[in-house]
Short mmCIF file of C-alpha atoms in Angstrom, two decimals:
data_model
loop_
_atom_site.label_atom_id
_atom_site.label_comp_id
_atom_site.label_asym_id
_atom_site.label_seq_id
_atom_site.Cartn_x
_atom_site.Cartn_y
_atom_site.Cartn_z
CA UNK A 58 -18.88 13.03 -12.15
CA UNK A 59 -16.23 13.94 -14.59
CA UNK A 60 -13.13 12.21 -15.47
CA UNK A 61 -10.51 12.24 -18.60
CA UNK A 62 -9.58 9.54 -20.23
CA UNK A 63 -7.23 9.70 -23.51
CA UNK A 64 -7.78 13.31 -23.69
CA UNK A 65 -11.10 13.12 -23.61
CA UNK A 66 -13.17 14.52 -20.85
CA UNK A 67 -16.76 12.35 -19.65
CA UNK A 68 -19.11 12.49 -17.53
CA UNK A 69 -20.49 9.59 -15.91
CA UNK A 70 -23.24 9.34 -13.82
CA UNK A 71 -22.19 6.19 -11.85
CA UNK A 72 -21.34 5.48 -7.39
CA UNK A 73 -18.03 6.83 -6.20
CA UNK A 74 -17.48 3.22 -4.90
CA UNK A 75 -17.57 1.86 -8.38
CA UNK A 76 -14.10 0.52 -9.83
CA UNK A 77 -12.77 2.45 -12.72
CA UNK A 78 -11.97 -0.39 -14.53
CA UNK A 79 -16.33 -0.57 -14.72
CA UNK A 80 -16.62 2.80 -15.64
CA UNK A 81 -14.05 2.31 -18.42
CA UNK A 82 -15.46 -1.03 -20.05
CA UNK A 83 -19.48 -0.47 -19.35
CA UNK A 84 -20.05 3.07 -19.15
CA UNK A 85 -17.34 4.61 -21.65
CA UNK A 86 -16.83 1.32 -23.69
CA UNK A 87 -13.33 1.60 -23.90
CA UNK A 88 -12.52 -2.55 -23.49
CA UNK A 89 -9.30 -2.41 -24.04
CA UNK A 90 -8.74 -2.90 -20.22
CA UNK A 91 -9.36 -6.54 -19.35
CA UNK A 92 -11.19 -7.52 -16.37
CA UNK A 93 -9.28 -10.43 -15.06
CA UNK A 94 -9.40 -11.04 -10.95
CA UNK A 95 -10.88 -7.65 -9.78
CA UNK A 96 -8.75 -8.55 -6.75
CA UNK A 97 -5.27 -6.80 -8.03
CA UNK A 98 -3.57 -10.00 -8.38
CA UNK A 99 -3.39 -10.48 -12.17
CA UNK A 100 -2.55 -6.86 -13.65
CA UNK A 101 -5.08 -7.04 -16.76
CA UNK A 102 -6.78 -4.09 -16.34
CA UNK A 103 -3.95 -2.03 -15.73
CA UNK A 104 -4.13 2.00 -16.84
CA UNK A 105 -2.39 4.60 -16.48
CA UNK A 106 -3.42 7.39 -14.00
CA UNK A 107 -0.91 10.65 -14.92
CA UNK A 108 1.10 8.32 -16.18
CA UNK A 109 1.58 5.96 -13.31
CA UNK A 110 0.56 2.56 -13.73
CA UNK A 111 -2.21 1.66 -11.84
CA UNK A 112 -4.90 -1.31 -11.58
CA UNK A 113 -8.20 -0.05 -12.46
CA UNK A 114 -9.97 -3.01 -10.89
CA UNK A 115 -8.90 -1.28 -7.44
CA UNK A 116 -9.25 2.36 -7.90
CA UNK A 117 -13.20 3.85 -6.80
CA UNK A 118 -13.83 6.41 -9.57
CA UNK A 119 -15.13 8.75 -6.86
CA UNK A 120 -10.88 8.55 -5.69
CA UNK A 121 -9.31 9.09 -8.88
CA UNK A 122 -7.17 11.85 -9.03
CA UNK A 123 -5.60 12.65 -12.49
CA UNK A 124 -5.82 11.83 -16.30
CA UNK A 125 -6.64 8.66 -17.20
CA UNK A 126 -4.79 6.39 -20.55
CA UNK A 127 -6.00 3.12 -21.54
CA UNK A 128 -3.79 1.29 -24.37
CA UNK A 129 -6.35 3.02 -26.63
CA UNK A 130 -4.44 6.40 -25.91
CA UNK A 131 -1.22 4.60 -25.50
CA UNK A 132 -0.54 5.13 -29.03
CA UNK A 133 -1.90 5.07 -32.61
CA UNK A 134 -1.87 2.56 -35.39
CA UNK A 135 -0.01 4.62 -37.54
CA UNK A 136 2.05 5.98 -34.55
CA UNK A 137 2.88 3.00 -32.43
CA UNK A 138 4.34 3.47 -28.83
CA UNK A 139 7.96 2.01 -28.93
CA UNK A 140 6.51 -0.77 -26.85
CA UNK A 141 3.44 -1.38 -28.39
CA UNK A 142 6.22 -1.52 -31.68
CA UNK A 143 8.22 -3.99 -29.83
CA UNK A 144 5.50 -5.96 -28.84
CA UNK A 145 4.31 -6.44 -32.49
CA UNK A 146 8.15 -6.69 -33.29
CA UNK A 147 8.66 -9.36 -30.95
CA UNK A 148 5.31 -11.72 -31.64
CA UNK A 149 4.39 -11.28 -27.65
CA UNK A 150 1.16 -11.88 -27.61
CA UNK A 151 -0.68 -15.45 -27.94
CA UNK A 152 -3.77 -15.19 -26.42
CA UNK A 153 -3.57 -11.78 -26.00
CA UNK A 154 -5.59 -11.20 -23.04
CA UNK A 155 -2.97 -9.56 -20.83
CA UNK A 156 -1.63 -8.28 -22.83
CA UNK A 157 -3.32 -4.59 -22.70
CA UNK A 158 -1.76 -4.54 -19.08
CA UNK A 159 0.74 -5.96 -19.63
CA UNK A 160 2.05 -3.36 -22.49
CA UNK A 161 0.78 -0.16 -20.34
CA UNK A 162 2.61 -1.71 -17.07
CA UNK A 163 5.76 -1.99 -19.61
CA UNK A 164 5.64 1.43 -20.58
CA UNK A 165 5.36 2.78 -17.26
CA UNK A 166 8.47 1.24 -16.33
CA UNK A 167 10.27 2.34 -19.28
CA UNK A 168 8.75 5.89 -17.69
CA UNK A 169 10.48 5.05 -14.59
CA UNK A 170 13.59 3.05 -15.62
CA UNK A 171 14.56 3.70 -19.18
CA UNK A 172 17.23 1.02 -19.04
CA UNK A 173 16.23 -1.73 -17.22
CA UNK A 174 18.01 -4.90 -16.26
CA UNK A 175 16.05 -8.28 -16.52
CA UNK A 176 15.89 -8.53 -12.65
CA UNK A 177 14.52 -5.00 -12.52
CA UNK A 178 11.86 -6.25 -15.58
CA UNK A 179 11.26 -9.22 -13.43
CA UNK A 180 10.51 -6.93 -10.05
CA UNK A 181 8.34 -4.87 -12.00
CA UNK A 182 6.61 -7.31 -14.33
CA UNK A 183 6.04 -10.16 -12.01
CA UNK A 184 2.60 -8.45 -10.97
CA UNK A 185 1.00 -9.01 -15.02
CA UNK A 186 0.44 -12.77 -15.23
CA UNK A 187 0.46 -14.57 -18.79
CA UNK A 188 -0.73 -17.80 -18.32
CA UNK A 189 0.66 -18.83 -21.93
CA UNK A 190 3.64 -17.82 -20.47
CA UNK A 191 5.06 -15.29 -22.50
CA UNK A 192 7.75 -14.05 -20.56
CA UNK A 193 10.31 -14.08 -22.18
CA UNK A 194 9.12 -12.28 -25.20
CA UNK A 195 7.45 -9.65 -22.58
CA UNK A 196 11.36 -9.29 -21.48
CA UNK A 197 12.69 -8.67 -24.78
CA UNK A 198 10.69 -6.85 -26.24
CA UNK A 199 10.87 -4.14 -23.32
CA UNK A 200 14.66 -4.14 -23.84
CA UNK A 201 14.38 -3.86 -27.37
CA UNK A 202 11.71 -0.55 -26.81
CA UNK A 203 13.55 0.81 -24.16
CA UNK A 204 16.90 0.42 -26.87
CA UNK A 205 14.37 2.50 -29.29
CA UNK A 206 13.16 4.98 -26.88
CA UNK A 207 17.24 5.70 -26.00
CA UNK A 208 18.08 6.42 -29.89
CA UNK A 209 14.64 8.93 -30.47
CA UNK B 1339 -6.77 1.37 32.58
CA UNK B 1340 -6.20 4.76 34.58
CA UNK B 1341 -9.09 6.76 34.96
CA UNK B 1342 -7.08 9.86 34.82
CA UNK B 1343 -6.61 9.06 30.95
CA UNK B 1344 -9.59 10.24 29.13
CA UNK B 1345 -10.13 9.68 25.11
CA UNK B 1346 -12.47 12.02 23.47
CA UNK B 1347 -12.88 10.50 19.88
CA UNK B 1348 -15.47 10.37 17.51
CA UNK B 1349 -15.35 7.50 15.36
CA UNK B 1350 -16.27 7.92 11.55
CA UNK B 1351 -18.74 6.14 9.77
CA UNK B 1352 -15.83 4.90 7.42
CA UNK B 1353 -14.17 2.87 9.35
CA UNK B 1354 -13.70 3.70 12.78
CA UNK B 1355 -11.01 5.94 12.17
CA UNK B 1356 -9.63 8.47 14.96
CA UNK B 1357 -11.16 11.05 13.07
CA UNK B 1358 -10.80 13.73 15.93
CA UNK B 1359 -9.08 12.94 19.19
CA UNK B 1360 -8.21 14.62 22.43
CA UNK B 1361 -5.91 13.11 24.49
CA UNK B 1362 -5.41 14.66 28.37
CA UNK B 1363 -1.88 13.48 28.49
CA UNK B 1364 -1.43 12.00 32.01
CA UNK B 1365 1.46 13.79 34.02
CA UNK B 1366 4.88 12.30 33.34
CA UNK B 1367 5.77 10.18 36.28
CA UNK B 1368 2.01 9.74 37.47
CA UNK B 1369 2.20 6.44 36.10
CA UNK B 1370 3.83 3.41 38.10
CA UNK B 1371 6.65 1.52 36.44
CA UNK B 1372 4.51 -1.39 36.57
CA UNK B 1373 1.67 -0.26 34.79
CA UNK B 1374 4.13 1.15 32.34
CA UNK B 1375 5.39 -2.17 31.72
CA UNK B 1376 1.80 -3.49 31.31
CA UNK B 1377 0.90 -0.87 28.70
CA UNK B 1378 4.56 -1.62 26.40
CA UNK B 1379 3.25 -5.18 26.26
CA UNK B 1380 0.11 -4.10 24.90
CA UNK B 1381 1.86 -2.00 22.48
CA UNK B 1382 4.26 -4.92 21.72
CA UNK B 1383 1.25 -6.78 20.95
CA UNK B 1384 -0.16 -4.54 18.47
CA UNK B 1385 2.70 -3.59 16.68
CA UNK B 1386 4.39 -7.08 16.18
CA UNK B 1387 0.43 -7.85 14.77
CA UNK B 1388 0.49 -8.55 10.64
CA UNK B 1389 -1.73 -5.40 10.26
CA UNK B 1390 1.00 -3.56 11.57
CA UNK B 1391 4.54 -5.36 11.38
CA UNK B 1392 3.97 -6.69 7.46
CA UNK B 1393 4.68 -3.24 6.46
CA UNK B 1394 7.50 -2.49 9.29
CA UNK B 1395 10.45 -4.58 7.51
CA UNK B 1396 14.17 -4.49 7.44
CA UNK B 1397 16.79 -3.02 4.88
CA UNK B 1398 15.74 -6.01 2.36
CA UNK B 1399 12.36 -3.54 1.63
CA UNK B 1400 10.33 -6.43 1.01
CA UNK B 1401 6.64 -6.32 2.83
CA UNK B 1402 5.78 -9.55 4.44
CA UNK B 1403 2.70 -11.76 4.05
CA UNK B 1404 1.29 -12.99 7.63
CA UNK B 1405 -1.30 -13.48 9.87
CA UNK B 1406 -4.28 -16.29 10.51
CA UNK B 1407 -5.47 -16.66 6.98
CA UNK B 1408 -1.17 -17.27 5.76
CA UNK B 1409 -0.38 -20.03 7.78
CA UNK B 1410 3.51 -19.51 7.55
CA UNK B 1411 4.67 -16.10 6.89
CA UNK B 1412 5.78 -15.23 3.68
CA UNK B 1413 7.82 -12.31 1.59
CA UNK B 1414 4.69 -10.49 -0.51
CA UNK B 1415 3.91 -12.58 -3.32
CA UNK B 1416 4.38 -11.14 -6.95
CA UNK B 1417 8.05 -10.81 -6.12
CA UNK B 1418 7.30 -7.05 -4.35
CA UNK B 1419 10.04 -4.99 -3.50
CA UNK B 1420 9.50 -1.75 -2.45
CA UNK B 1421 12.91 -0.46 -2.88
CA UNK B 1422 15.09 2.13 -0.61
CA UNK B 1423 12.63 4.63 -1.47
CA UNK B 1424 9.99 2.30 0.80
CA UNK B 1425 7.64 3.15 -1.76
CA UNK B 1426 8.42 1.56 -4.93
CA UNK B 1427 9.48 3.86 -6.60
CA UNK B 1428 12.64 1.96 -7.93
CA UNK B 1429 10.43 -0.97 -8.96
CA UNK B 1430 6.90 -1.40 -8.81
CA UNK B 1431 5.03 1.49 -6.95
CA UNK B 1432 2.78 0.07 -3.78
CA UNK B 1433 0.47 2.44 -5.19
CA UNK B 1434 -0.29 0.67 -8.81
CA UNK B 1435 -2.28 -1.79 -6.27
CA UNK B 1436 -2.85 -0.24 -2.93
CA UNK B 1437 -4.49 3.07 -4.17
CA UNK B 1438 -5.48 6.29 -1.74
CA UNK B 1439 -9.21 5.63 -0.41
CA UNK B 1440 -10.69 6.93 2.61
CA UNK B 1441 -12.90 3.54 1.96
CA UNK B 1442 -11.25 0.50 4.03
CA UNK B 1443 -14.28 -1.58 2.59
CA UNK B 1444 -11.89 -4.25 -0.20
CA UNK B 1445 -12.88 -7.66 -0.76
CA UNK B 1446 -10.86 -10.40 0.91
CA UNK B 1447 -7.51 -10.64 -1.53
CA UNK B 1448 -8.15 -7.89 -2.96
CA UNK B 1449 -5.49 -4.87 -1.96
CA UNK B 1450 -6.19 -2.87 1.02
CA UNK B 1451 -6.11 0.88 1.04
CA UNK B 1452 -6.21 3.52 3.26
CA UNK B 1453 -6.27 7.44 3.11
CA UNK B 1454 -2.60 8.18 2.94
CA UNK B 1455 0.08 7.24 -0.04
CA UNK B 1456 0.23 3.55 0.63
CA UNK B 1457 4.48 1.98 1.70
CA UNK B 1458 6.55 0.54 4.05
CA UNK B 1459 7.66 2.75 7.60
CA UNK B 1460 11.45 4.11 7.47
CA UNK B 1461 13.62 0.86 7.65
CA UNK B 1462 15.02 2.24 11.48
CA UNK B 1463 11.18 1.54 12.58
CA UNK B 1464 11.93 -2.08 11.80
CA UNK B 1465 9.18 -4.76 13.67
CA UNK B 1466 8.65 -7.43 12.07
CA UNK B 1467 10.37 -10.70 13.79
CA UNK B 1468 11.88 -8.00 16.56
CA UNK B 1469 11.85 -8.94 20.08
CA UNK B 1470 9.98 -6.78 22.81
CA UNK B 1471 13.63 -5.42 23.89
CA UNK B 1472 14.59 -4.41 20.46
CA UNK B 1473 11.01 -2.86 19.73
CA UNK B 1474 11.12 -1.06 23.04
CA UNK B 1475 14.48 0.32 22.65
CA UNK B 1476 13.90 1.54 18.81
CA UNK B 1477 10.61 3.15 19.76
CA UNK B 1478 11.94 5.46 22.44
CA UNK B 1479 14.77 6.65 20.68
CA UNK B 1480 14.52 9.42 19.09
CA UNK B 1481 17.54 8.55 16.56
CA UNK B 1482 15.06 5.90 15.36
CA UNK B 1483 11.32 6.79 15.60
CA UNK B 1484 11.35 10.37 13.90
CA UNK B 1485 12.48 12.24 16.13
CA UNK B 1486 9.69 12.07 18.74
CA UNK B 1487 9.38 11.97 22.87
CA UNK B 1488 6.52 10.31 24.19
CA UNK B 1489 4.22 12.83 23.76
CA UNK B 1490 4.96 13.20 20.21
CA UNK B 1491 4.56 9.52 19.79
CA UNK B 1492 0.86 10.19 21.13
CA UNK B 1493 0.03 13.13 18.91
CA UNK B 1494 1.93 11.23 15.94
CA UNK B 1495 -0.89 8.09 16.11
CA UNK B 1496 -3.59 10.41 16.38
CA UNK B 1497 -2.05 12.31 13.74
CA UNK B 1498 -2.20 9.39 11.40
CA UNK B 1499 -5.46 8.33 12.50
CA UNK B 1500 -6.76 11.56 11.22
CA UNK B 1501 -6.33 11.02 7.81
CA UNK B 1502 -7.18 7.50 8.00
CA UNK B 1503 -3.86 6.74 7.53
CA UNK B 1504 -2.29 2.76 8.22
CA UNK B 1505 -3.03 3.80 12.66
CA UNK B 1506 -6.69 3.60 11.61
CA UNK B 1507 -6.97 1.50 9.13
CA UNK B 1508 -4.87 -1.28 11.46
CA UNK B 1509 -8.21 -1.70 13.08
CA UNK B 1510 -10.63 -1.69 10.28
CA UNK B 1511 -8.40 -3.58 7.16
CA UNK B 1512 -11.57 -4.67 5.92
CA UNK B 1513 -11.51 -7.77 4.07
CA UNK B 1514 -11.98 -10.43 6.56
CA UNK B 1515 -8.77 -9.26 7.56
CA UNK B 1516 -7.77 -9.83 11.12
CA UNK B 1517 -7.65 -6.20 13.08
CA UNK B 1518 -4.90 -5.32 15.41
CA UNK B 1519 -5.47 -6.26 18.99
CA UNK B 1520 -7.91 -3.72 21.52
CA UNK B 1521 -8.79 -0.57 19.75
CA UNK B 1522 -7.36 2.34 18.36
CA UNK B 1523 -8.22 4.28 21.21
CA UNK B 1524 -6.87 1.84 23.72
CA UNK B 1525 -3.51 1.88 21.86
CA UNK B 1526 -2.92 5.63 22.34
CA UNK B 1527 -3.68 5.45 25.74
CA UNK B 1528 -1.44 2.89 26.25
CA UNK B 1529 1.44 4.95 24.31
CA UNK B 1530 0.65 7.52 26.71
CA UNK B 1531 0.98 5.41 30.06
CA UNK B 1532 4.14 4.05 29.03
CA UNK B 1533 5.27 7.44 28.22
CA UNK B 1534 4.19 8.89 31.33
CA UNK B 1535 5.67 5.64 33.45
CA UNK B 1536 9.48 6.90 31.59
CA UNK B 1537 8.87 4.27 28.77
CA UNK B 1538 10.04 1.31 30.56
CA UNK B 1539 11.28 -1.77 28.57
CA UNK B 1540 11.53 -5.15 29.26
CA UNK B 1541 14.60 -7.14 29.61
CA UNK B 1542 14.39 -10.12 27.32
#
């Protein structure tokens, strides 16, 4: 079957059944996703599918509908998303493992919400887990990107 | 159950769904009140059920954890709240977990799916915690349930069932997941009896 992901199209000979999240790490070798629970609990390998956030863990490639983004195709190194700027910006990250989904589940709400309040960040965030517990950086640094996204 | 009510349904290989169903509505007011009565309470039973009332909250738009394997019942954990658009749209969209799959088959904990856009029911079809007076008065009026007389309510389940929507799925969740009460097919019949008794309700 085919499927596009960052643009590019692929074609994978795998099961319908199989999660996404597979195809994308062992079949495509795009890691950036992170295989975490497989059980849609901890938000790791969250994509984007036409630009809504989704958890690739869950989704059988055979029912994907739409264009694919990892935080590969998020943005660039020399052309940072705002909240992949932020992130850096803020020092989010310490053991970084999250923090893929975390960062495309951020800038799908900015998508949705460009000016969110921390309860709204909360509502949305509280399905990426951190166990170092990064939290509050997560939180500012989405205000901060969504405060860079407003000026551009 | 009446033998006048007969249920043509084939039942697909993914999950028991209603895939295509026939109902020979019984005649309105062939049905005795008492065996009208008998059929709301099965309905009562399967739509107060977790499968079916976690999803069927109030104006808070928060789905509800419950059933054997919760012990208490709880909000949904990870602070859900599916907003006034009942689909998360405002926060967190049900579908970033409980994606469109025609495959009930998810692992125990993991997030079921159906074949329809996964969210809650309109906040007037409110069930969970409701008592069998409340349920029965919301479901037969039309101000509150869509819009639809009995017989719609019929062809609106089998509707559902079609596309293996949450009426299908309620009896197949997969996941070591408890199923609704009876069948699928038992539960449309039932809508129909109490339809065709005048959709009598119970006091208390």
């Amino acid at each position: 079957m085919k499927l596009t992901v960052n643009g590019t199209e692929h074609e994978v000979d795998v099961e319908p059944e199989m999660p996404l999240l597979w195809v994308l790490r062992d079949e495509l070798n795009i890691k950036g996703p992170k295989y975490g629970c497989g059980i849609a609990q901890c938000g790791a390998c969250t994509v984007h599918v036409d630009g809504m956030a989704v958890r690739s863990c869950q989704l059988p490639v055979g029912d994907l509908e739409g264009e694919v983004t990892t935080i590969e195709g998020l943005g660039t190194p020399e052309s940072l998303h705002a909240v992949q700027a932020a992130w850096v910006a803020h020092q989010v990250a310490q053991c970084g493992y999250c923090q893929s989904g975390q960062i495309m589940q951020a800038a799908a709400l900015l998508d949705l919400n460009p000016a969110p309040t921390d309860a709204e960040i909360d509502a949305v965030m509280s399905g990426n887990l951190c166990r170092c517990g990064t939290y509050p950086r997560i939180r500012a640094a989405i205000h901060d990107a969504a405060q860079k996204l407003s000026e551009a | 159950m009446q033998k006048s009510v007969v249920i043509l349904a084939a039942v697909s290989i993914a999950g028991a769904a209603l895939a295509e169903a026939a109902l020979t509505l019984p005649e309105e007011g062939s049905i005795s009140r008492a065996d009208g009565q008998a059929a709301f309470e099965r309905i009562y039973e399967v739509v107060t059920h977790p499968r079916c009332a976690n999803c069927h909250v109030g104006a808070d738009n928060i789905p509800m954890w419950s059933g054997p394997s919760y012990g208490e019942a709880r909000p949904h954990g990870m602070h859900i709240n599916a907003g006034e658009s009942r689909i998360g749209a405002e926060f967190l969209p049900c579908q970033t977990c409980h994606v469109t799959s025609d495959d009930f088959d998810t692992a125990p904990h993991a997030a079921p799916r159906f074949g329809i856009a996964w969210q809650l029911a309109p906040v007037e079809f409110e069930w969970f915690g409701k008592s069998r007076a409340e349920i029965c008065a919301q479901l037969k009026d039309p101000e509150r349930n869509g819009g639809r007389d009995w017989r719609e309510l019929v062809e609106h389940l089998e509707h559902d069932a079609s596309l293996n929507g949450p009426v299908a799925w309620g009896w197949s969740p997969g996941g070591d997941r408890e199923p609704a009460p009876r069948t699928l097919e038992e539960h449309v019949e039932d809508m129909a009896l109490w339809g065709a008794a005048g959709q009598p309700c119970p006091q208390g």
